[in-house]
Amino acid sequence: MHQFSRLRRLRNNSVIRKYVSENSLDLKKFVYPLFIRFGSDLKEPISSMPGCFNISLDNLSREIEDIVSLGIPGVLLFGIPERKDPVGSDCYSNDGIIQNAIKVIKDVAPELYVITDICLCEYTDHGHCGIVEDGIIKNDDTIELLARSALTHAAAGADMVAPSAMMDGQVTAIRKAFDANSFSDIPIMGYSAKYSSAFYGPFREAADSMPSFGDRRAYQMDPSNRRMALLEVENDIKEGADIIMVKPALSYLDVIHQVREQCNKPLAAYNVSGEYSLIKAAAEKGWIDEKSATLEVLNSINRAGADMIISYHAKDLAQWIS
Ligand code: PBG
């Protein structure tokens, strides 16, 4: 007579545990975010993100060689320009920081997959993700500039663009511009469900992109909403996004799971800066084991249903699972 079932039988040793494991982490699913800053000979540690750096163009080749040798298949680029201004000019200049970075990367590692973040906040002096008029972030003027930025990135050789400004119609604007300029083959990854999150704090220090007034709640999503995320995702798919994203990842695993269940487009999850820094800080204090905590977190994002994971942990992961 069985009074209970002995599930522990399948945990007796590592061989059987592996046989019954339902998911595993594959470095080929990871994207590593990189910060490229104007200047020379920079490899500036980002104090709030131990292990991450602001790198100047002249040091980029060496960094890229490291990334390739670790087996990381792709990067997501963020730029910090020499000068910020009210309209974020560097973001859509042919000679901007990211446009130049793409060329450097494609020279040293043509096979490394280059995704670029498309947003104004790293380029505007007020730190908002769009054009500001009377304290309002102007949607329709902004999406024109985002499309211009995407075109310059595509022309420089980017493999994919990822609009993150949370402006309505940003994917449509970019898709239209691409189709009109013979870039129809370049995919768009929409930051579809991007929440207004406190977990972007360390990133904003790295990119020097803290808004100088107000916050981003007039365009990024309210953390209490789930159905709204599905609407955002549906919209991005209608607008022509090839990949959709949920961001951040950890506080939104339910959203990742539900999007995975309801949509057939490939899904990316962004394991953001604050999620990374929490683990790094606790590990530095000796309060958690960094490797097992990180693997547990990355497994949770994978198990929730993400196809692609954007994570600052990618370099560490490469070393752990090689
Ligand atoms: C640009 C952008 C941000 C992040 C990615 N793209 C910052 C923001 O919205 O304030 C955050 C990424 C991270 O925290 O790792 N809009």
Tab-separated table of N, CA and C in Angstrom, residues 128-248:
chain	number	residue	atom	x	y	z
A	128	HIS	N	15.003	62.560	-19.658
A	128	HIS	CA	13.767	61.855	-20.018
A	128	HIS	C	13.951	61.115	-21.349
A	129	CYS	N	13.034	60.171	-21.589
A	129	CYS	CA	13.167	59.290	-22.756
A	129	CYS	C	12.611	59.914	-24.028
A	130	GLY	N	12.164	61.172	-23.957
A	130	GLY	CA	11.606	61.809	-25.144
A	130	GLY	C	11.785	63.301	-25.113
A	131	ILE	N	11.205	63.947	-26.125
A	131	ILE	CA	11.239	65.402	-26.234
A	131	ILE	C	10.281	65.990	-25.187
A	132	VAL	N	10.750	67.001	-24.482
A	132	VAL	CA	9.928	67.596	-23.419
A	132	VAL	C	9.427	68.972	-23.845
A	133	GLU	N	8.120	69.193	-23.642
A	133	GLU	CA	7.557	70.525	-23.882
A	133	GLU	C	6.641	70.853	-22.713
A	134	ASP	N	6.894	71.937	-22.058
A	134	ASP	CA	6.106	72.346	-20.881
A	134	ASP	C	5.954	71.201	-19.871
A	135	GLY	N	7.033	70.485	-19.647
A	135	GLY	CA	7.009	69.420	-18.653
A	135	GLY	C	6.336	68.133	-19.116
A	136	ILE	N	5.880	68.108	-20.389
A	136	ILE	CA	5.211	66.912	-20.927
A	136	ILE	C	6.171	66.217	-21.898
A	137	ILE	N	6.196	64.877	-21.850
A	137	ILE	CA	7.027	64.127	-22.797
A	137	ILE	C	6.181	63.899	-24.047
A	138	LYS	N	6.633	64.464	-25.168
A	138	LYS	CA	5.831	64.494	-26.394
A	138	LYS	C	6.001	63.206	-27.189
A	139	ASN	N	4.945	62.440	-27.243
A	139	ASN	CA	5.011	61.113	-27.871
A	139	ASN	C	5.387	61.158	-29.356
A	140	ASP	N	4.595	61.896	-30.153
A	140	ASP	CA	4.719	61.756	-31.606
A	140	ASP	C	5.996	62.386	-32.159
A	141	ASP	N	6.465	63.463	-31.501
A	141	ASP	CA	7.749	64.035	-31.923
A	141	ASP	C	8.878	63.060	-31.584
A	142	THR	N	8.728	62.386	-30.457
A	142	THR	CA	9.789	61.481	-30.007
A	142	THR	C	9.929	60.276	-30.927
A	143	ILE	N	8.808	59.697	-31.357
A	143	ILE	CA	8.959	58.458	-32.152
A	143	ILE	C	9.645	58.733	-33.501
A	144	GLU	N	9.504	59.946	-34.007
A	144	GLU	CA	10.235	60.279	-35.244
A	144	GLU	C	11.744	60.224	-35.006
A	145	LEU	N	12.157	60.734	-33.838
A	145	LEU	CA	13.597	60.732	-33.523
A	145	LEU	C	14.091	59.311	-33.242
A	146	LEU	N	13.240	58.500	-32.613
A	146	LEU	CA	13.633	57.106	-32.355
A	146	LEU	C	13.843	56.377	-33.679
A	147	ALA	N	12.965	56.658	-34.651
A	147	ALA	CA	13.102	56.020	-35.959
A	147	ALA	C	14.399	56.477	-36.640
A	148	ARG	N	14.719	57.765	-36.498
A	148	ARG	CA	15.980	58.260	-37.081
A	148	ARG	C	17.167	57.565	-36.441
A	149	SER	N	17.100	57.401	-35.120
A	149	SER	CA	18.179	56.724	-34.407
A	149	SER	C	18.339	55.282	-34.908
A	150	ALA	N	17.207	54.591	-35.033
A	150	ALA	CA	17.257	53.191	-35.488
A	150	ALA	C	17.878	53.094	-36.884
A	151	LEU	N	17.541	54.048	-37.750
A	151	LEU	CA	18.110	54.029	-39.107
A	151	LEU	C	19.633	54.184	-39.078
A	152	THR	N	20.124	55.100	-38.219
A	152	THR	CA	21.583	55.284	-38.167
A	152	THR	C	22.265	54.036	-37.589
A	153	HIS	N	21.606	53.354	-36.675
A	153	HIS	CA	22.199	52.132	-36.119
A	153	HIS	C	22.227	51.030	-37.180
A	154	ALA	N	21.127	50.931	-37.921
A	154	ALA	CA	21.081	49.905	-38.977
A	154	ALA	C	22.140	50.198	-40.033
A	155	ALA	N	22.268	51.465	-40.395
A	155	ALA	CA	23.259	51.830	-41.416
A	155	ALA	C	24.673	51.523	-40.933
A	156	ALA	N	24.921	51.642	-39.618
A	156	ALA	CA	26.252	51.364	-39.072
A	156	ALA	C	26.512	49.859	-38.952
A	157	GLY	N	25.470	49.043	-39.096
A	157	GLY	CA	25.688	47.597	-39.079
A	157	GLY	C	25.037	46.832	-37.939
A	158	ALA	N	24.144	47.467	-37.193
A	158	ALA	CA	23.464	46.750	-36.095
A	158	ALA	C	22.660	45.575	-36.649
A	159	ASP	N	22.597	44.494	-35.876
A	159	ASP	CA	21.820	43.317	-36.307
A	159	ASP	C	20.354	43.437	-35.901
A	160	MET	N	20.075	44.170	-34.809
A	160	MET	CA	18.701	44.283	-34.298
A	160	MET	C	18.611	45.581	-33.501
A	161	VAL	N	17.429	46.196	-33.481
A	161	VAL	CA	17.248	47.381	-32.639
A	161	VAL	C	16.167	47.100	-31.597
A	162	ALA	N	16.296	47.776	-30.460
A	162	ALA	CA	15.377	47.525	-29.349
A	162	ALA	C	14.893	48.844	-28.758
A	163	PRO	N	13.739	49.335	-29.227
A	163	PRO	CA	13.214	50.596	-28.689
A	163	PRO	C	12.713	50.437	-27.256
A	164	SER	N	13.240	51.299	-26.357
A	164	SER	CA	12.931	51.141	-24.928
A	164	SER	C	12.274	52.374	-24.325
A	165	ALA	N	11.840	53.322	-25.166
A	165	ALA	CA	11.367	54.605	-24.628
A	165	ALA	C	9.938	54.551	-24.090
A	166	MET	N	9.220	53.465	-24.393
A	166	MET	CA	7.816	53.327	-23.995
A	166	MET	C	6.950	54.456	-24.558
A	167	MET	N	7.237	54.839	-25.811
A	167	MET	CA	6.360	55.767	-26.521
A	167	MET	C	5.395	54.931	-27.366
A	168	ASP	N	4.139	55.331	-27.425
A	168	ASP	CA	3.180	54.619	-28.280
A	168	ASP	C	3.579	54.790	-29.740
A	169	GLY	N	3.530	53.710	-30.478
A	169	GLY	CA	3.835	53.778	-31.913
A	169	GLY	C	5.316	53.732	-32.247
A	170	GLN	N	6.169	53.481	-31.251
A	170	GLN	CA	7.612	53.506	-31.548
A	170	GLN	C	8.019	52.360	-32.486
A	171	VAL	N	7.365	51.208	-32.342
A	171	VAL	CA	7.729	50.096	-33.232
A	171	VAL	C	7.244	50.382	-34.655
A	172	THR	N	6.020	50.898	-34.786
A	172	THR	CA	5.509	51.269	-36.114
A	172	THR	C	6.438	52.262	-36.799
A	173	ALA	N	6.852	53.296	-36.058
A	173	ALA	CA	7.694	54.335	-36.659
A	173	ALA	C	8.996	53.733	-37.179
A	174	ILE	N	9.584	52.829	-36.390
A	174	ILE	CA	10.860	52.234	-36.810
A	174	ILE	C	10.643	51.268	-37.978
A	175	ARG	N	9.585	50.463	-37.895
A	175	ARG	CA	9.337	49.492	-38.976
A	175	ARG	C	9.103	50.225	-40.303
A	176	LYS	N	8.344	51.327	-40.244
A	176	LYS	CA	8.092	52.101	-41.463
A	176	LYS	C	9.397	52.666	-42.034
A	177	ALA	N	10.210	53.224	-41.151
A	177	ALA	CA	11.486	53.807	-41.594
A	177	ALA	C	12.387	52.719	-42.181
A	178	PHE	N	12.415	51.550	-41.547
A	178	PHE	CA	13.250	50.451	-42.056
A	178	PHE	C	12.772	50.012	-43.441
A	179	ASP	N	11.444	49.848	-43.565
A	179	ASP	CA	10.919	49.370	-44.848
A	179	ASP	C	11.171	50.373	-45.971
A	180	ALA	N	11.165	51.661	-45.622
A	180	ALA	CA	11.384	52.685	-46.646
A	180	ALA	C	12.861	52.859	-46.989
A	181	ASN	N	13.736	52.248	-46.200
A	181	ASN	CA	15.176	52.472	-46.425
A	181	ASN	C	15.953	51.168	-46.587
A	182	SER	N	15.321	50.195	-47.154
A	182	SER	CA	15.914	48.879	-47.433
A	182	SER	C	16.547	48.200	-46.208
A	183	PHE	N	15.934	48.383	-45.049
A	183	PHE	CA	16.342	47.623	-43.866
A	183	PHE	C	15.233	46.684	-43.396
A	184	SER	N	14.437	46.205	-44.344
A	184	SER	CA	13.304	45.347	-43.963
A	184	SER	C	13.737	44.086	-43.231
A	185	ASP	N	14.982	43.680	-43.399
A	185	ASP	CA	15.435	42.430	-42.782
A	185	ASP	C	15.938	42.601	-41.352
A	186	ILE	N	15.961	43.820	-40.877
A	186	ILE	CA	16.466	44.031	-39.504
A	186	ILE	C	15.314	43.864	-38.512
A	187	PRO	N	15.448	42.911	-37.577
A	187	PRO	CA	14.377	42.707	-36.600
A	187	PRO	C	14.306	43.806	-35.533
A	188	ILE	N	13.113	43.949	-34.985
A	188	ILE	CA	12.885	44.899	-33.884
A	188	ILE	C	12.465	44.111	-32.642
A	189	MET	N	13.171	44.365	-31.546
A	189	MET	CA	12.763	43.786	-30.264
A	189	MET	C	12.112	44.914	-29.461
A	190	GLY	N	10.810	44.807	-29.253
A	190	GLY	CA	10.118	45.849	-28.490
A	190	GLY	C	10.312	45.629	-26.998
A	191	TYR	N	10.657	46.697	-26.281
A	191	TYR	CA	10.613	46.621	-24.824
A	191	TYR	C	9.132	46.781	-24.502
A	192	SER	N	8.369	45.735	-24.748
A	192	SER	CA	6.911	45.892	-24.806
A	192	SER	C	6.312	46.235	-23.456
A	193	ALA	N	6.569	45.367	-22.470
A	193	ALA	CA	6.037	45.610	-21.128
A	193	ALA	C	7.198	46.054	-20.247
A	194	LYS	N	7.454	47.354	-20.290
A	194	LYS	CA	8.538	47.909	-19.489
A	194	LYS	C	7.926	48.699	-18.345
A	195	TYR	N	8.191	48.212	-17.137
A	195	TYR	CA	7.588	48.815	-15.948
A	195	TYR	C	8.427	49.978	-15.430
A	196	SER	N	7.746	50.888	-14.772
A	196	SER	CA	8.419	51.990	-14.097
A	196	SER	C	8.997	51.415	-12.803
A	197	SER	N	10.289	51.147	-12.795
A	197	SER	CA	10.853	50.298	-11.745
A	197	SER	C	11.986	50.962	-10.991
A	198	ALA	N	12.016	50.728	-9.694
A	198	ALA	CA	13.128	51.200	-8.864
A	198	ALA	C	14.400	50.404	-9.153
A	199	PHE	N	14.241	49.272	-9.820
A	199	PHE	CA	15.402	48.421	-10.099
A	199	PHE	C	16.268	48.935	-11.250
A	200	TYR	N	15.899	50.068	-11.853
A	200	TYR	CA	16.765	50.676	-12.880
A	200	TYR	C	17.783	51.633	-12.257
A	201	GLY	N	17.737	51.798	-10.937
A	201	GLY	CA	18.597	52.779	-10.261
A	201	GLY	C	20.069	52.686	-10.647
A	202	PRO	N	20.703	51.522	-10.512
A	202	PRO	CA	22.133	51.440	-10.829
A	202	PRO	C	22.424	51.765	-12.300
A	203	PHE	N	21.535	51.361	-13.200
A	203	PHE	CA	21.708	51.683	-14.626
A	203	PHE	C	21.767	53.189	-14.811
A	204	ARG	N	20.887	53.896	-14.117
A	204	ARG	CA	20.828	55.354	-14.321
A	204	ARG	C	22.088	56.022	-13.806
A	205	GLU	N	22.717	55.414	-12.812
A	205	GLU	CA	24.014	55.940	-12.383
A	205	GLU	C	25.042	55.685	-13.494
A	206	ALA	N	25.020	54.472	-14.042
A	206	ALA	CA	25.981	54.109	-15.085
A	206	ALA	C	25.825	54.994	-16.314
A	207	ALA	N	24.574	55.254	-16.706
A	207	ALA	CA	24.325	55.987	-17.949
A	207	ALA	C	24.098	57.469	-17.685
A	208	ASP	N	24.156	57.851	-16.412
A	208	ASP	CA	23.963	59.252	-16.063
A	208	ASP	C	22.645	59.748	-16.659
A	209	SER	N	21.575	58.982	-16.429
A	209	SER	CA	20.309	59.268	-17.114
A	209	SER	C	19.136	59.417	-16.151
A	210	MET	N	19.443	59.826	-14.934
A	210	MET	CA	18.360	60.076	-13.974
A	210	MET	C	17.560	61.296	-14.442
A	211	PRO	N	16.218	61.208	-14.518
A	211	PRO	CA	15.467	62.389	-14.958
A	211	PRO	C	15.706	63.577	-14.016
A	212	SER	N	15.892	64.758	-14.605
A	212	SER	CA	16.204	65.930	-13.778
A	212	SER	C	14.949	66.475	-13.092
A	213	PHE	N	13.768	66.105	-13.599
A	213	PHE	CA	12.530	66.467	-12.894
A	213	PHE	C	11.564	65.306	-13.053
A	214	GLY	N	10.684	65.141	-12.092
A	214	GLY	CA	9.639	64.119	-12.182
A	214	GLY	C	10.214	62.710	-12.272
A	215	ASP	N	9.444	61.813	-12.845
A	215	ASP	CA	9.868	60.422	-12.978
A	215	ASP	C	9.338	59.905	-14.310
A	216	ARG	N	9.398	58.589	-14.527
A	216	ARG	CA	9.011	58.052	-15.829
A	216	ARG	C	7.610	57.432	-15.831
A	217	ARG	N	6.808	57.753	-14.791
A	217	ARG	CA	5.522	57.067	-14.693
A	217	ARG	C	4.501	57.488	-15.744
A	218	ALA	N	4.776	58.607	-16.436
A	218	ALA	CA	3.851	59.015	-17.498
A	218	ALA	C	4.063	58.200	-18.773
A	219	TYR	N	5.114	57.386	-18.826
A	219	TYR	CA	5.260	56.522	-19.998
A	219	TYR	C	5.564	55.063	-19.661
A	220	GLN	N	6.323	54.802	-18.607
A	220	GLN	CA	6.562	53.395	-18.253
A	220	GLN	C	5.378	52.860	-17.440
A	221	MET	N	5.267	51.509	-17.390
A	221	MET	CA	4.054	50.908	-16.818
A	221	MET	C	4.020	50.882	-15.288
A	222	ASP	N	2.806	50.883	-14.786
A	222	ASP	CA	2.544	50.782	-13.355
A	222	ASP	C	2.803	49.336	-12.890
A	223	PRO	N	3.709	49.147	-11.911
A	223	PRO	CA	4.045	47.795	-11.457
A	223	PRO	C	2.862	46.955	-10.969
A	224	SER	N	1.741	47.577	-10.662
A	224	SER	CA	0.615	46.784	-10.165
A	224	SER	C	-0.194	46.144	-11.291
A	225	ASN	N	0.138	46.438	-12.545
A	225	ASN	CA	-0.703	45.980	-13.666
A	225	ASN	C	-0.163	44.749	-14.397
A	226	ARG	N	-1.075	43.825	-14.688
A	226	ARG	CA	-0.697	42.657	-15.499
A	226	ARG	C	-1.445	42.660	-16.833
A	227	ARG	N	-2.752	42.938	-16.811
A	227	ARG	CA	-3.491	42.940	-18.089
A	227	ARG	C	-2.940	43.992	-19.037
A	228	MET	N	-2.524	45.119	-18.461
A	228	MET	CA	-1.967	46.190	-19.284
A	228	MET	C	-0.704	45.717	-20.022
A	229	ALA	N	0.038	44.819	-19.377
A	229	ALA	CA	1.246	44.287	-20.028
A	229	ALA	C	0.858	43.501	-21.268
A	230	LEU	N	-0.245	42.754	-21.152
A	230	LEU	CA	-0.685	41.973	-22.308
A	230	LEU	C	-1.127	42.897	-23.445
A	231	LEU	N	-1.764	44.026	-23.085
A	231	LEU	CA	-2.148	44.994	-24.113
A	231	LEU	C	-0.915	45.582	-24.803
A	232	GLU	N	0.091	45.906	-23.999
A	232	GLU	CA	1.328	46.460	-24.576
A	232	GLU	C	1.971	45.459	-25.530
A	233	VAL	N	1.978	44.197	-25.109
A	233	VAL	CA	2.579	43.153	-25.938
A	233	VAL	C	1.785	42.986	-27.236
A	234	GLU	N	0.458	42.910	-27.120
A	234	GLU	CA	-0.392	42.794	-28.324
A	234	GLU	C	-0.140	43.940	-29.283
A	235	ASN	N	-0.036	45.143	-28.723
A	235	ASN	CA	0.217	46.333	-29.535
A	235	ASN	C	1.526	46.229	-30.289
A	236	ASP	N	2.586	45.841	-29.565
A	236	ASP	CA	3.897	45.748	-30.209
A	236	ASP	C	3.873	44.707	-31.319
A	237	ILE	N	3.147	43.615	-31.091
A	237	ILE	CA	3.069	42.581	-32.131
A	237	ILE	C	2.347	43.144	-33.352
A	238	LYS	N	1.233	43.856	-33.114
A	238	LYS	CA	0.507	44.477	-34.241
A	238	LYS	C	1.381	45.479	-34.980
A	239	GLU	N	2.215	46.189	-34.213
A	239	GLU	CA	3.061	47.216	-34.837
A	239	GLU	C	4.231	46.616	-35.618
A	240	GLY	N	4.451	45.311	-35.431
A	240	GLY	CA	5.510	44.661	-36.216
A	240	GLY	C	6.746	44.271	-35.438
A	241	ALA	N	6.647	44.182	-34.114
A	241	ALA	CA	7.811	43.727	-33.342
A	241	ALA	C	8.061	42.250	-33.640
A	242	ASP	N	9.334	41.885	-33.772
A	242	ASP	CA	9.692	40.482	-34.046
A	242	ASP	C	9.886	39.723	-32.753
A	243	ILE	N	10.325	40.448	-31.727
A	243	ILE	CA	10.545	39.864	-30.401
A	243	ILE	C	9.920	40.837	-29.402
A	244	ILE	N	9.296	40.292	-28.375
A	244	ILE	CA	8.717	41.150	-27.355
A	244	ILE	C	9.502	40.962	-26.051
A	245	MET	N	9.365	41.928	-25.162
A	245	MET	CA	10.163	41.850	-23.935
A	245	MET	C	9.337	42.213	-22.710
A	246	VAL	N	9.670	41.559	-21.611
A	246	VAL	CA	9.156	41.965	-20.306
A	246	VAL	C	10.362	42.425	-19.486
A	247	LYS	N	10.206	43.550	-18.796
A	247	LYS	CA	11.316	44.165	-18.077
A	247	LYS	C	10.785	44.967	-16.903
A	248	PRO	N	11.381	44.850	-15.719
A	248	PRO	CA	12.400	43.891	-15.273
A	248	PRO	C	11.886	42.450	-15.302
